[in-house]
Short mmCIF file of C-alpha atoms in Angstrom, two decimals:
data_model
loop_
_atom_site.label_atom_id
_atom_site.label_comp_id
_atom_site.label_asym_id
_atom_site.label_seq_id
_atom_site.Cartn_x
_atom_site.Cartn_y
_atom_site.Cartn_z
CA UNK A 1 -24.57 40.12 23.20
CA UNK A 2 -27.79 38.79 22.96
CA UNK A 3 -28.76 35.35 22.99
CA UNK A 4 -25.03 36.12 24.18
CA UNK A 5 -25.90 38.01 22.07
CA UNK A 6 -23.35 36.33 21.86
CA UNK A 7 -26.38 35.67 22.87
CA UNK A 8 -23.40 36.32 24.04
CA UNK A 9 -20.55 36.58 24.49
CA UNK A 10 -18.33 36.72 25.45
CA UNK A 11 -14.08 39.64 29.13
CA UNK A 12 -11.72 40.30 31.90
CA UNK A 13 -12.22 41.04 35.52
CA UNK A 14 -14.54 39.31 37.76
CA UNK A 15 -17.43 41.40 38.07
CA UNK A 16 -18.85 40.90 41.78
CA UNK A 17 -18.85 37.16 41.39
CA UNK A 18 -16.00 34.89 42.57
CA UNK A 19 -14.48 32.83 39.69
CA UNK A 20 -14.86 29.33 40.16
CA UNK A 21 -11.72 27.42 39.54
CA UNK A 22 -12.61 23.77 38.85
CA UNK A 23 -9.16 22.38 40.04
CA UNK A 24 -5.69 23.44 39.88
CA UNK A 25 -4.42 26.09 37.84
CA UNK A 26 -3.77 26.29 33.98
CA UNK A 27 -0.24 26.48 34.33
CA UNK A 28 0.11 23.15 36.11
CA UNK A 29 1.85 20.31 34.23
CA UNK A 30 -0.51 17.70 32.88
CA UNK A 31 -0.56 14.57 34.90
CA UNK A 32 -2.10 11.46 35.22
CA UNK A 33 -1.06 8.01 33.39
CA UNK A 34 0.90 6.97 29.97
CA UNK A 35 -0.51 9.01 27.20
CA UNK A 36 -3.32 10.87 29.30
CA UNK A 37 -1.85 14.04 27.51
CA UNK A 38 -3.41 12.42 24.14
CA UNK A 39 -6.52 11.84 24.99
CA UNK A 40 -9.54 13.66 23.54
CA UNK A 41 -11.72 15.85 25.73
CA UNK A 42 -15.41 15.07 25.34
CA UNK A 43 -18.03 18.06 25.61
CA UNK A 44 -21.61 18.86 24.84
CA UNK A 45 -22.89 22.03 23.32
CA UNK A 46 -26.84 22.79 23.59
CA UNK A 47 -27.49 23.59 20.03
CA UNK A 48 -25.88 24.07 16.30
CA UNK A 49 -24.18 27.55 15.58
CA UNK A 50 -25.72 29.52 12.94
CA UNK A 51 -22.40 30.81 11.84
CA UNK A 52 -18.60 30.64 13.04
CA UNK A 53 -17.75 33.98 11.08
CA UNK A 54 -16.83 35.88 14.25
CA UNK A 55 -17.58 39.21 12.54
CA UNK A 56 -21.14 37.90 12.18
CA UNK A 57 -22.02 35.76 14.85
CA UNK A 58 -24.42 37.30 17.88
CA UNK A 59 -25.88 34.19 19.33
CA UNK A 60 -24.66 31.84 22.08
CA UNK A 61 -23.57 28.46 20.34
CA UNK A 62 -21.74 30.31 17.60
CA UNK A 63 -20.00 32.08 20.59
CA UNK A 64 -18.85 28.83 22.13
CA UNK A 65 -16.98 27.81 19.02
CA UNK A 66 -15.33 31.44 18.04
CA UNK A 67 -13.91 31.16 21.49
CA UNK A 68 -11.95 28.09 20.76
CA UNK A 69 -11.21 28.92 17.11
CA UNK A 70 -10.46 32.57 17.11
CA UNK A 71 -8.46 35.36 19.07
CA UNK A 72 -8.83 38.78 18.90
CA UNK A 73 -6.73 42.04 19.42
CA UNK A 74 -7.04 40.68 23.22
CA UNK A 75 -7.92 37.56 24.73
CA UNK A 76 -9.19 36.71 28.32
CA UNK A 77 -6.29 34.55 30.15
CA UNK A 78 -6.41 31.39 32.44
CA UNK A 79 -7.84 34.04 35.41
CA UNK A 80 -10.20 35.81 32.81
CA UNK A 81 -8.19 38.71 33.04
CA UNK A 82 -7.69 40.99 29.84
CA UNK A 83 -4.55 39.98 28.10
CA UNK A 84 -2.66 40.62 24.78
CA UNK A 85 -3.98 38.50 21.96
CA UNK A 86 -2.67 38.48 18.34
CA UNK A 87 -0.71 41.65 19.55
CA UNK A 88 2.31 42.27 21.40
CA UNK A 89 0.84 43.82 24.48
CA UNK A 90 -1.91 45.68 25.96
CA UNK A 91 -1.79 49.32 24.80
CA UNK A 92 -2.84 52.73 26.22
CA UNK A 93 -4.50 55.08 23.75
CA UNK A 94 -3.08 58.50 22.66
CA UNK A 95 -4.70 61.33 21.15
CA UNK A 96 -7.06 62.10 24.16
CA UNK A 97 -7.76 58.34 24.46
CA UNK A 98 -8.98 57.65 21.03
CA UNK A 99 -6.00 56.19 19.34
CA UNK A 100 -4.48 52.96 19.58
CA UNK A 101 -1.61 51.77 17.99
CA UNK A 102 -0.89 47.88 17.80
CA UNK A 103 1.75 45.53 16.71
CA UNK A 104 1.31 41.95 15.96
CA UNK A 105 3.13 39.21 17.47
CA UNK A 106 6.04 37.96 15.12
CA UNK A 107 4.86 34.44 15.79
CA UNK A 108 1.21 35.37 15.34
CA UNK A 109 -0.21 32.74 12.40
CA UNK A 110 -3.25 31.08 10.84
CA UNK A 111 -3.71 27.55 10.93
CA UNK A 112 -2.03 27.17 7.57
CA UNK A 113 1.15 28.43 8.85
CA UNK A 114 0.99 32.13 7.19
CA UNK A 115 1.43 34.97 9.13
CA UNK A 116 -1.34 37.14 10.57
CA UNK A 117 -1.06 40.80 8.89
CA UNK A 118 -2.55 44.13 9.47
CA UNK A 119 -4.44 43.84 6.54
CA UNK A 120 -6.68 40.71 8.13
CA UNK A 121 -7.96 43.16 10.94
CA UNK A 122 -8.33 46.02 8.76
CA UNK A 123 -10.08 43.99 6.02
CA UNK A 124 -12.16 42.08 8.46
CA UNK A 125 -13.28 44.99 10.14
CA UNK A 126 -14.01 47.21 7.05
CA UNK A 127 -16.16 43.96 6.08
CA UNK A 128 -17.99 43.85 9.32
CA UNK A 129 -18.88 47.41 9.35
CA UNK A 130 -20.06 47.54 5.42
CA UNK A 131 -24.09 47.60 5.23
CA UNK A 132 -23.58 44.87 2.08
CA UNK A 133 -22.30 42.35 4.77
CA UNK A 134 -25.35 42.81 6.72
CA UNK A 135 -23.55 41.88 9.86
CA UNK A 136 -25.74 42.10 13.01
CA UNK A 137 -22.76 42.04 15.08
CA UNK A 138 -21.41 45.49 15.25
CA UNK A 139 -21.96 46.73 18.88
CA UNK A 140 -18.29 46.38 19.68
CA UNK A 141 -16.95 48.09 16.26
CA UNK A 142 -19.27 51.03 16.47
CA UNK A 143 -17.40 53.38 18.51
CA UNK A 144 -14.60 53.46 15.49
CA UNK A 145 -14.10 56.73 13.65
CA UNK A 146 -16.66 57.13 10.63
CA UNK A 147 -18.44 53.84 11.72
CA UNK A 148 -21.68 55.18 11.37
CA UNK A 149 -21.40 56.75 7.77
CA UNK A 150 -19.87 53.76 6.72
CA UNK A 151 -22.56 51.56 8.30
CA UNK A 152 -25.22 53.66 6.62
CA UNK A 153 -23.78 53.58 3.51
CA UNK A 154 -23.04 56.96 3.49
CA UNK A 155 -19.21 56.47 2.93
CA UNK A 156 -16.97 53.72 1.51
CA UNK A 157 -15.68 51.00 4.14
CA UNK A 158 -12.17 52.30 3.57
CA UNK A 159 -12.86 55.20 5.24
CA UNK A 160 -13.58 53.34 8.80
CA UNK A 161 -11.04 54.51 11.29
CA UNK A 162 -8.84 51.24 11.30
CA UNK A 163 -5.84 51.33 9.19
CA UNK A 164 -2.53 49.40 8.37
CA UNK A 165 0.87 51.41 8.91
CA UNK A 166 2.89 48.21 7.63
CA UNK A 167 2.22 44.60 7.71
CA UNK A 168 2.66 44.12 11.65
CA UNK A 169 1.34 47.50 12.74
CA UNK A 170 -1.93 49.18 12.47
CA UNK A 171 -4.13 51.61 14.24
CA UNK A 172 -7.78 52.06 15.24
CA UNK A 173 -8.89 55.40 16.04
CA UNK A 174 -12.12 56.12 17.98
CA UNK A 175 -14.91 59.13 17.67
CA UNK A 176 -14.31 59.73 21.51
CA UNK A 177 -12.59 57.75 24.63
CA UNK A 178 -14.34 54.96 25.31
CA UNK A 179 -13.49 53.63 28.81
CA UNK A 180 -14.44 49.99 28.47
CA UNK A 181 -12.64 49.71 24.86
CA UNK A 182 -10.00 46.89 25.93
CA UNK A 183 -13.14 44.48 26.73
CA UNK A 184 -14.01 45.17 22.93
CA UNK A 185 -11.01 44.64 21.69
CA UNK A 186 -11.35 40.97 22.46
CA UNK A 187 -14.37 41.05 19.78
CA UNK A 188 -11.88 42.67 17.44
CA UNK A 189 -10.99 39.59 15.03
CA UNK A 190 -9.04 39.12 12.05
CA UNK A 191 -10.10 37.25 9.03
CA UNK A 192 -7.80 35.88 6.70
CA UNK A 193 -7.65 38.06 3.72
CA UNK A 194 -7.24 35.40 1.14
CA UNK A 195 -10.20 33.38 2.99
CA UNK A 196 -12.64 36.47 2.54
CA UNK A 197 -11.73 36.74 -1.03
CA UNK A 198 -12.20 32.96 -1.55
CA UNK A 199 -15.30 32.51 0.34
CA UNK A 200 -17.02 35.80 0.56
CA UNK A 201 -20.26 35.60 2.27
CA UNK A 202 -19.76 31.69 2.93
CA UNK A 203 -16.92 32.48 5.31
CA UNK A 204 -17.63 30.91 8.58
CA UNK A 205 -20.55 28.24 7.35
CA UNK A 206 -18.62 25.12 7.99
CA UNK A 207 -15.05 24.05 8.80
CA UNK A 208 -13.85 24.08 5.39
CA UNK A 209 -14.73 27.88 4.92
CA UNK A 210 -12.83 29.20 8.15
CA UNK A 211 -9.29 29.65 8.86
CA UNK A 212 -8.54 29.71 12.60
CA UNK A 213 -5.96 31.76 14.35
CA UNK A 214 -6.82 30.72 17.73
CA UNK A 215 -5.90 27.99 19.95
CA UNK A 216 -7.60 25.22 17.77
CA UNK A 217 -8.89 24.40 14.67
CA UNK A 218 -12.38 23.06 13.67
CA UNK A 219 -12.75 19.93 11.21
CA UNK A 220 -15.72 17.72 10.52
CA UNK A 221 -18.58 20.52 10.62
CA UNK A 222 -20.68 20.98 7.76
CA UNK A 223 -23.01 23.77 8.81
CA UNK A 224 -25.71 21.53 10.42
CA UNK A 225 -24.59 18.36 11.81
CA UNK A 226 -24.59 17.54 15.33
CA UNK A 227 -20.60 16.65 15.97
CA UNK A 228 -17.33 17.97 15.15
CA UNK A 229 -13.69 18.19 16.48
CA UNK A 230 -11.32 21.14 17.80
CA UNK A 231 -7.74 20.02 16.92
CA UNK A 232 -4.96 21.99 18.35
CA UNK A 233 -3.67 24.48 16.12
CA UNK A 234 0.09 23.75 15.71
CA UNK A 235 0.94 27.49 14.28
CA UNK A 236 -0.82 29.19 17.47
CA UNK A 237 1.44 31.40 18.95
CA UNK A 238 1.06 30.15 22.33
CA UNK A 239 0.68 26.42 21.20
CA UNK A 240 3.01 24.93 23.69
CA UNK A 241 0.52 25.58 26.28
CA UNK A 242 -2.18 24.31 25.10
CA UNK A 243 -2.28 21.13 27.12
CA UNK A 244 -5.43 18.91 25.18
CA UNK A 245 -5.12 18.14 21.50
CA UNK A 246 -8.31 17.26 20.58
CA UNK A 247 -11.77 17.88 21.75
CA UNK A 248 -14.97 16.01 20.38
CA UNK A 249 -18.04 18.18 20.38
CA UNK A 250 -21.53 17.17 20.27
CA UNK A 251 -24.84 18.63 20.10
CA UNK A 252 -26.83 17.65 22.98
CA UNK A 253 -30.08 19.44 23.56
CA UNK A 254 -31.67 17.46 25.99
CA UNK A 255 -30.73 17.52 29.68
CA UNK A 256 -31.48 13.95 30.62
CA UNK A 257 -29.44 12.97 27.93
CA UNK A 258 -26.63 15.06 28.66
CA UNK A 259 -26.50 13.86 32.35
CA UNK A 260 -26.67 10.21 31.23
CA UNK A 261 -23.64 10.69 28.97
CA UNK A 262 -21.69 12.36 31.43
CA UNK A 263 -22.67 9.51 34.34
CA UNK A 264 -21.75 6.94 31.76
CA UNK A 265 -18.30 8.33 30.95
CA UNK A 266 -19.06 9.22 27.33
CA UNK A 267 -18.55 12.91 28.29
CA UNK A 268 -16.04 15.17 30.31
CA UNK A 269 -17.93 18.34 30.22
CA UNK A 270 -21.71 19.29 29.64
CA UNK A 271 -24.06 21.84 30.70
CA UNK A 272 -27.36 21.50 32.72
CA UNK A 273 -30.41 23.67 33.24
CA UNK A 274 -33.63 23.69 35.47
CA UNK A 275 -34.67 20.56 37.72
CA UNK A 276 -31.48 18.83 36.31
CA UNK A 277 -29.20 21.13 38.41
CA UNK A 278 -31.34 20.94 41.41
CA UNK A 279 -31.00 16.97 41.24
CA UNK A 280 -27.44 17.17 40.86
CA UNK A 281 -26.88 19.50 43.96
CA UNK A 282 -24.77 17.11 45.87
CA UNK A 283 -22.98 16.01 43.20
CA UNK A 284 -19.07 16.68 43.73
CA UNK A 285 -18.75 17.19 39.74
CA UNK A 286 -21.52 20.13 39.36
CA UNK A 287 -20.00 23.48 39.31
CA UNK A 288 -22.86 26.44 39.47
CA UNK A 289 -21.61 30.22 38.54
CA UNK A 290 -23.54 32.83 38.62
CA UNK A 291 -23.61 35.06 35.32
CA UNK A 292 -23.99 38.81 34.27
CA UNK A 293 -26.26 37.43 31.40
CA UNK A 294 -30.01 39.01 31.87
CA UNK A 295 -33.33 37.72 30.63
CA UNK A 296 -36.27 39.79 29.91
CA UNK A 297 -39.44 40.01 27.73
CA UNK A 298 -39.57 42.38 24.34
CA UNK A 299 -42.82 43.74 23.30
CA UNK A 300 -43.69 44.21 19.68
CA UNK A 301 -43.86 48.07 19.54
CA UNK A 302 -45.11 48.23 15.97
CA UNK A 303 -48.53 46.46 17.15
CA UNK A 304 -51.36 48.12 18.62
CA UNK A 305 -51.66 45.80 21.87
CA UNK A 306 -47.81 45.23 22.63
CA UNK A 307 -47.26 48.77 22.22
CA UNK A 308 -49.85 49.74 24.83
CA UNK A 309 -47.80 50.82 28.18
CA UNK A 310 -50.58 49.77 30.41
CA UNK A 311 -50.63 45.99 28.93
CA UNK A 312 -46.63 45.93 29.42
CA UNK A 313 -46.74 47.13 32.61
CA UNK A 314 -49.93 44.12 33.43
CA UNK A 315 -47.51 41.63 32.13
CA UNK A 316 -44.41 42.73 33.70
CA UNK A 317 -46.31 43.17 37.41
CA UNK A 318 -47.90 39.48 37.33
CA UNK A 319 -44.22 38.03 37.16
CA UNK A 320 -43.13 36.96 40.41
CA UNK A 321 -39.00 36.82 39.24
CA UNK A 322 -38.06 35.40 42.52
CA UNK A 323 -40.80 32.78 42.42
CA UNK A 324 -39.92 31.96 38.98
CA UNK A 325 -36.01 31.57 39.56
CA UNK A 326 -36.50 29.51 42.77
CA UNK A 327 -39.48 27.24 42.35
CA UNK A 328 -39.53 27.07 38.21
CA UNK A 329 -36.02 27.01 36.88
CA UNK A 330 -34.45 25.96 39.81
CA UNK A 331 -31.12 25.97 38.31
CA UNK A 332 -29.11 28.74 40.31
CA UNK A 333 -30.79 31.48 38.47
CA UNK A 334 -31.77 34.42 40.33
CA UNK A 335 -34.77 36.64 40.08
CA UNK A 336 -34.21 40.07 38.14
CA UNK A 337 -35.85 43.36 38.49
CA UNK A 338 -33.81 45.37 36.29
CA UNK A 339 -32.62 45.23 32.58
CA UNK A 340 -29.21 45.53 34.31
CA UNK A 341 -28.15 42.40 36.09
CA UNK A 342 -27.22 42.39 39.74
CA UNK A 343 -23.44 42.43 40.92
CA UNK A 344 -22.13 44.03 37.47
CA UNK A 345 -22.18 47.63 37.15
CA UNK A 346 -20.29 49.84 39.92
CA UNK A 347 -20.67 53.40 40.68
CA UNK A 348 -17.49 55.14 40.12
CA UNK A 349 -17.29 57.13 43.33
CA UNK A 350 -18.59 54.84 45.88
CA UNK A 351 -18.36 51.47 44.34
CA UNK A 352 -22.20 50.19 45.18
CA UNK A 353 -24.06 48.39 42.54
CA UNK A 354 -26.11 49.92 40.12
CA UNK A 355 -29.14 47.67 40.80
CA UNK A 356 -28.80 48.37 44.75
CA UNK A 357 -28.71 52.10 44.19
CA UNK A 358 -31.89 51.93 41.56
CA UNK A 359 -34.18 49.57 43.87
CA UNK A 360 -36.79 47.41 42.71
CA UNK A 361 -37.60 48.56 39.11
CA UNK A 362 -40.00 46.00 38.07
CA UNK A 363 -41.94 45.26 41.46
CA UNK A 364 -44.68 42.36 41.57
CA UNK A 365 -48.04 43.36 42.23
CA UNK A 366 -51.02 42.00 40.92
CA UNK A 367 -53.70 44.47 42.16
CA UNK A 368 -51.96 47.12 40.22
CA UNK A 369 -51.30 44.83 37.34
CA UNK A 370 -55.32 44.12 36.95
CA UNK A 371 -55.68 47.97 37.33
CA UNK A 372 -53.11 48.71 34.22
CA UNK A 373 -55.12 45.64 32.20
CA UNK A 374 -58.39 47.54 32.88
CA UNK A 375 -56.84 50.51 31.35
CA UNK A 376 -55.25 48.56 28.36
CA UNK A 377 -58.71 47.15 27.34
CA UNK A 378 -60.09 50.45 27.50
CA UNK A 379 -57.33 52.03 25.25
CA UNK A 380 -56.97 49.03 22.94
CA UNK A 381 -61.13 48.79 22.75
CA UNK A 382 -61.19 45.17 23.21
CA UNK A 383 -61.81 43.06 26.19
CA UNK A 384 -60.32 40.20 25.20
CA UNK A 385 -56.75 39.72 23.54
CA UNK A 386 -54.32 36.71 22.58
CA UNK A 387 -50.70 37.49 21.96
CA UNK A 388 -48.40 35.12 20.71
CA UNK A 389 -45.25 34.35 23.05
CA UNK A 390 -41.83 33.22 21.00
CA UNK A 391 -39.25 31.16 22.75
CA UNK A 392 -36.37 28.62 22.15
CA UNK A 393 -37.50 24.99 22.35
CA UNK A 394 -35.33 24.57 25.54
CA UNK A 395 -36.35 23.53 28.98
CA UNK A 396 -35.53 26.80 30.65
CA UNK A 397 -37.50 28.75 28.10
CA UNK A 398 -40.55 26.47 28.02
CA UNK A 399 -40.57 26.55 31.91
CA UNK A 400 -40.52 30.41 31.84
CA UNK A 401 -43.19 30.77 28.76
CA UNK A 402 -45.78 28.44 30.87
CA UNK A 403 -45.11 30.00 34.20
CA UNK A 404 -45.90 33.82 32.36
CA UNK A 405 -48.81 32.39 30.61
CA UNK A 406 -50.06 31.09 34.28
CA UNK A 407 -49.44 34.25 35.77
CA UNK A 408 -51.55 36.09 33.35
CA UNK A 409 -54.26 33.58 33.03
CA UNK A 410 -54.67 33.66 36.63
CA UNK A 411 -54.94 37.61 37.19
CA UNK A 412 -55.68 39.23 33.73
CA UNK A 413 -58.81 37.86 32.54
CA UNK A 414 -59.28 38.02 29.26
CA UNK A 415 -55.59 38.23 28.21
CA UNK A 416 -54.39 34.89 26.52
CA UNK A 417 -50.66 33.69 26.06
CA UNK A 418 -50.14 31.49 23.32
CA UNK A 419 -46.67 29.63 23.57
CA UNK A 420 -44.61 29.53 20.43
CA UNK A 421 -41.70 27.12 21.09
CA UNK A 422 -39.21 27.00 18.12
CA UNK A 423 -35.60 26.18 17.24
CA UNK A 424 -32.99 28.80 18.44
CA UNK A 425 -32.08 29.79 15.01
CA UNK A 426 -35.86 30.09 14.36
CA UNK A 427 -36.13 32.32 17.18
CA UNK A 428 -33.07 34.67 16.24
CA UNK A 429 -34.27 35.06 12.42
CA UNK A 430 -37.68 35.85 13.61
CA UNK A 431 -36.25 38.27 16.34
CA UNK A 432 -34.55 40.22 13.68
CA UNK A 433 -37.67 40.84 11.72
CA UNK A 434 -39.80 41.73 14.62
CA UNK A 435 -41.88 38.51 13.94
CA UNK A 436 -43.53 38.06 17.26
CA UNK A 437 -45.94 39.75 19.60
CA UNK A 438 -43.72 39.08 22.67
CA UNK A 439 -40.40 37.28 22.89
CA UNK A 440 -37.89 36.13 25.28
CA UNK A 441 -34.47 38.03 24.77
CA UNK A 442 -31.17 37.15 26.77
CA UNK A 443 -28.12 39.35 27.01
CA UNK A 444 -24.53 38.34 27.89
CA UNK A 445 -22.38 41.21 29.18
CA UNK A 446 -19.29 42.32 27.01
CA UNK A 447 -18.05 45.13 29.29
CA UNK A 448 -18.66 46.22 33.15
CA UNK A 449 -21.31 49.32 32.37
CA UNK A 450 -24.87 49.44 32.93
CA UNK A 451 -24.47 51.20 29.35
CA UNK A 452 -23.83 47.43 27.91
CA UNK A 453 -27.77 46.74 28.43
CA UNK A 454 -29.44 49.95 28.31
CA UNK A 455 -28.03 50.51 24.74
CA UNK A 456 -29.86 47.41 23.54
CA UNK A 457 -33.15 49.55 23.92
CA UNK A 458 -32.15 52.47 21.97
CA UNK A 459 -34.22 53.29 18.85
CA UNK A 460 -31.22 52.97 16.60
CA UNK A 461 -29.63 49.81 17.98
CA UNK A 462 -30.09 46.80 16.00
CA UNK A 463 -30.66 44.62 18.66
CA UNK A 464 -33.81 46.17 19.43
CA UNK A 465 -36.12 44.17 18.13
CA UNK A 466 -39.40 45.41 19.73
CA UNK A 467 -38.60 48.55 17.80
CA UNK A 468 -39.08 50.77 20.69
CA UNK A 469 -38.94 54.31 20.54
CA UNK A 470 -38.73 56.98 23.20
CA UNK A 471 -37.31 60.31 22.67
CA UNK A 472 -36.83 60.90 26.25
CA UNK A 473 -34.55 57.70 26.47
CA UNK A 474 -32.49 58.29 23.41
CA UNK A 475 -31.67 61.84 24.53
CA UNK A 476 -30.47 60.43 27.89
CA UNK A 477 -28.41 57.50 26.27
CA UNK A 478 -26.85 60.17 23.96
CA UNK A 479 -25.55 61.67 26.89
CA UNK A 480 -24.37 58.54 28.50
CA UNK A 481 -22.55 57.96 25.05
CA UNK A 482 -20.83 61.09 25.07
CA UNK A 483 -17.51 60.49 26.91
CA UNK A 484 -15.97 63.63 25.70
CA UNK A 485 -18.28 65.85 27.44
CA UNK A 486 -19.38 63.84 30.51
CA UNK A 487 -16.96 62.25 33.28
CA UNK A 488 -17.86 58.73 34.62
CA UNK A 489 -19.50 60.38 37.60
CA UNK A 490 -21.91 62.20 35.00
CA UNK A 491 -22.62 59.06 32.96
CA UNK A 492 -23.43 56.94 35.81
CA UNK A 493 -26.20 59.75 36.71
CA UNK A 494 -27.66 59.64 33.19
CA UNK A 495 -27.44 56.10 33.08
CA UNK A 496 -29.77 55.84 36.41
CA UNK A 497 -32.03 58.45 34.86
CA UNK A 498 -32.11 56.47 31.58
CA UNK A 499 -32.95 53.02 33.28
CA UNK A 500 -35.52 54.86 35.47
CA UNK A 501 -37.22 56.07 32.61
CA UNK A 502 -37.05 52.69 30.45
CA UNK A 503 -38.53 50.59 33.71
CA UNK A 504 -41.07 53.33 34.61
CA UNK A 505 -42.91 52.83 31.24
CA UNK A 506 -42.16 48.74 31.15
CA UNK A 507 -40.33 48.79 27.90
CA UNK A 508 -39.33 45.37 28.54
CA UNK A 509 -40.23 42.85 31.44
CA UNK A 510 -37.15 41.47 33.49
CA UNK A 511 -37.42 37.56 34.55
CA UNK A 512 -34.07 36.24 35.36
CA UNK A 513 -30.37 36.51 35.70
CA UNK A 514 -29.08 33.17 34.66
CA UNK A 515 -26.33 31.08 35.90
CA UNK A 516 -24.23 28.68 34.36
CA UNK A 517 -24.40 25.12 35.59
CA UNK A 518 -21.55 22.16 34.58
CA UNK A 519 -20.89 18.91 35.16
CA UNK A 520 -16.97 18.41 35.01
CA UNK A 521 -15.25 15.51 35.02
CA UNK A 522 -12.76 15.33 37.79
CA UNK A 523 -9.84 13.93 35.48
CA UNK A 524 -8.93 17.41 34.09
CA UNK A 525 -8.85 20.93 35.23
CA UNK A 526 -7.74 24.64 34.51
CA UNK A 527 -10.94 26.03 33.24
CA UNK A 528 -12.92 28.98 35.06
CA UNK A 529 -16.21 30.62 34.64
CA UNK A 530 -16.91 34.05 35.82
CA UNK A 531 -19.72 36.56 34.88
CA UNK A 532 -19.06 37.09 31.58
CA UNK A 533 -17.68 33.56 30.54
CA UNK A 534 -19.21 31.39 27.34
CA UNK A 535 -20.41 28.23 27.71
CA UNK A 536 -17.58 26.04 27.13
CA UNK A 537 -15.15 28.16 28.87
CA UNK A 538 -11.74 28.79 26.98
CA UNK A 539 -10.67 25.07 26.44
CA UNK A 540 -6.78 26.11 25.48
CA UNK A 541 -6.41 26.40 29.45
CA UNK A 542 -7.68 23.06 30.46
CA UNK A 543 -5.50 20.02 31.44
CA UNK A 544 -5.47 16.46 31.94
CA UNK A 545 -4.42 15.61 35.43
#
């Protein structure tokens, strides 16, 4: 989802990547010295979450917390496969692939010991779709029957196609078959009905207003502090297989600090970026995993300069994505030449990768870039233009911005890039209000289909922060979306056409496809990362050796 969205995000198969098994397997018995099973695991997170309300969170830090304390209809197991979560089993849909009937596990409970009921799912999803909630996390539930009418305020939330049959059985009715819906069901979270009534819009803003149903509960988070704890949820249905009873979490934004804390034994798990990944390349504790998270530049389509196609092409063409990834970021990331990531979506006929079939859709060509810039200057009516570039105040995004700033300065005389480096929360807020000239965007995959990335640029999509609108593109994506009329092969062809259209007018400028790098203590194992894993992994599968 975006800055996994779950910026972020957070699903099942290993899409073209080999998942990295840190050590052992999740079912291995806890070993080590006496008392090792009771030892707290100490980890870092690179920033404070905005919210841990799973029906609202749309960024990576919130997603990292939600991964530990909440569980949806389905979950990802220790091998990153889709498995039953709160419900009894993974089910097959009826009514031509549009209706799902779920039965909640008899032992599925909230952290206070009360049973999870159908109404907790129904009320949660109704609330998520209700425009009064102002949730920006609606991509997973948009396929439910009557969602558009409810979300636009034209129908009451009770009309949404999710209904309780009894306390333990509920149904979800879709408007059409959705081939990747099992992935989306991992993001259908219940919220305790009593908690919604008690806390309202404040639900998930701190640990006191959050009721967990996942492997861990959260304590000690006041909504803005930089440390808290995950404690084993004794009422979690699979608590017997949660091996580590406590996790101490610290916000550490600086890579050097994180590295020193790890080397000093203060933490057991942390993430690294940039030069610190390169510095640790021979460190046996370093694990680098390629992800399906793509990063690119958005252009504000409401402003004259950045809505100009030739200006967009000029900026895109001075970016050498491979050089950026290899020589600047140096963290295992790879250059991106499409809004869709590499090794992610596969041709239903041949199995070939989407980006391989599409070829380089964002080539580097400084000669052509200068020509496009000259055209843009005439069309805009200015020889000199200054653009503000909104980025996070992180090492990676600062380096990216400085690289783009330098490439533009060297090749596009008269065009100036001013870097605005702000906290992640500020960046997200400004994204949604389109308060930028150009900005960085990162999107993490929810399901293995090119539509997951292409959808973001549809004119009616809430994460289309640029407000870009192209009728030809929208028409093609409407066909991609029509699974009732078009089969998988036809959808694939429409996706390719839509992608070519989007990239031919440089609606976005791809930069890099991210990797995740972690320093992991050799004293514990059981975690796996793959193309769609979140930052911390699923800690419920970790164990002390």
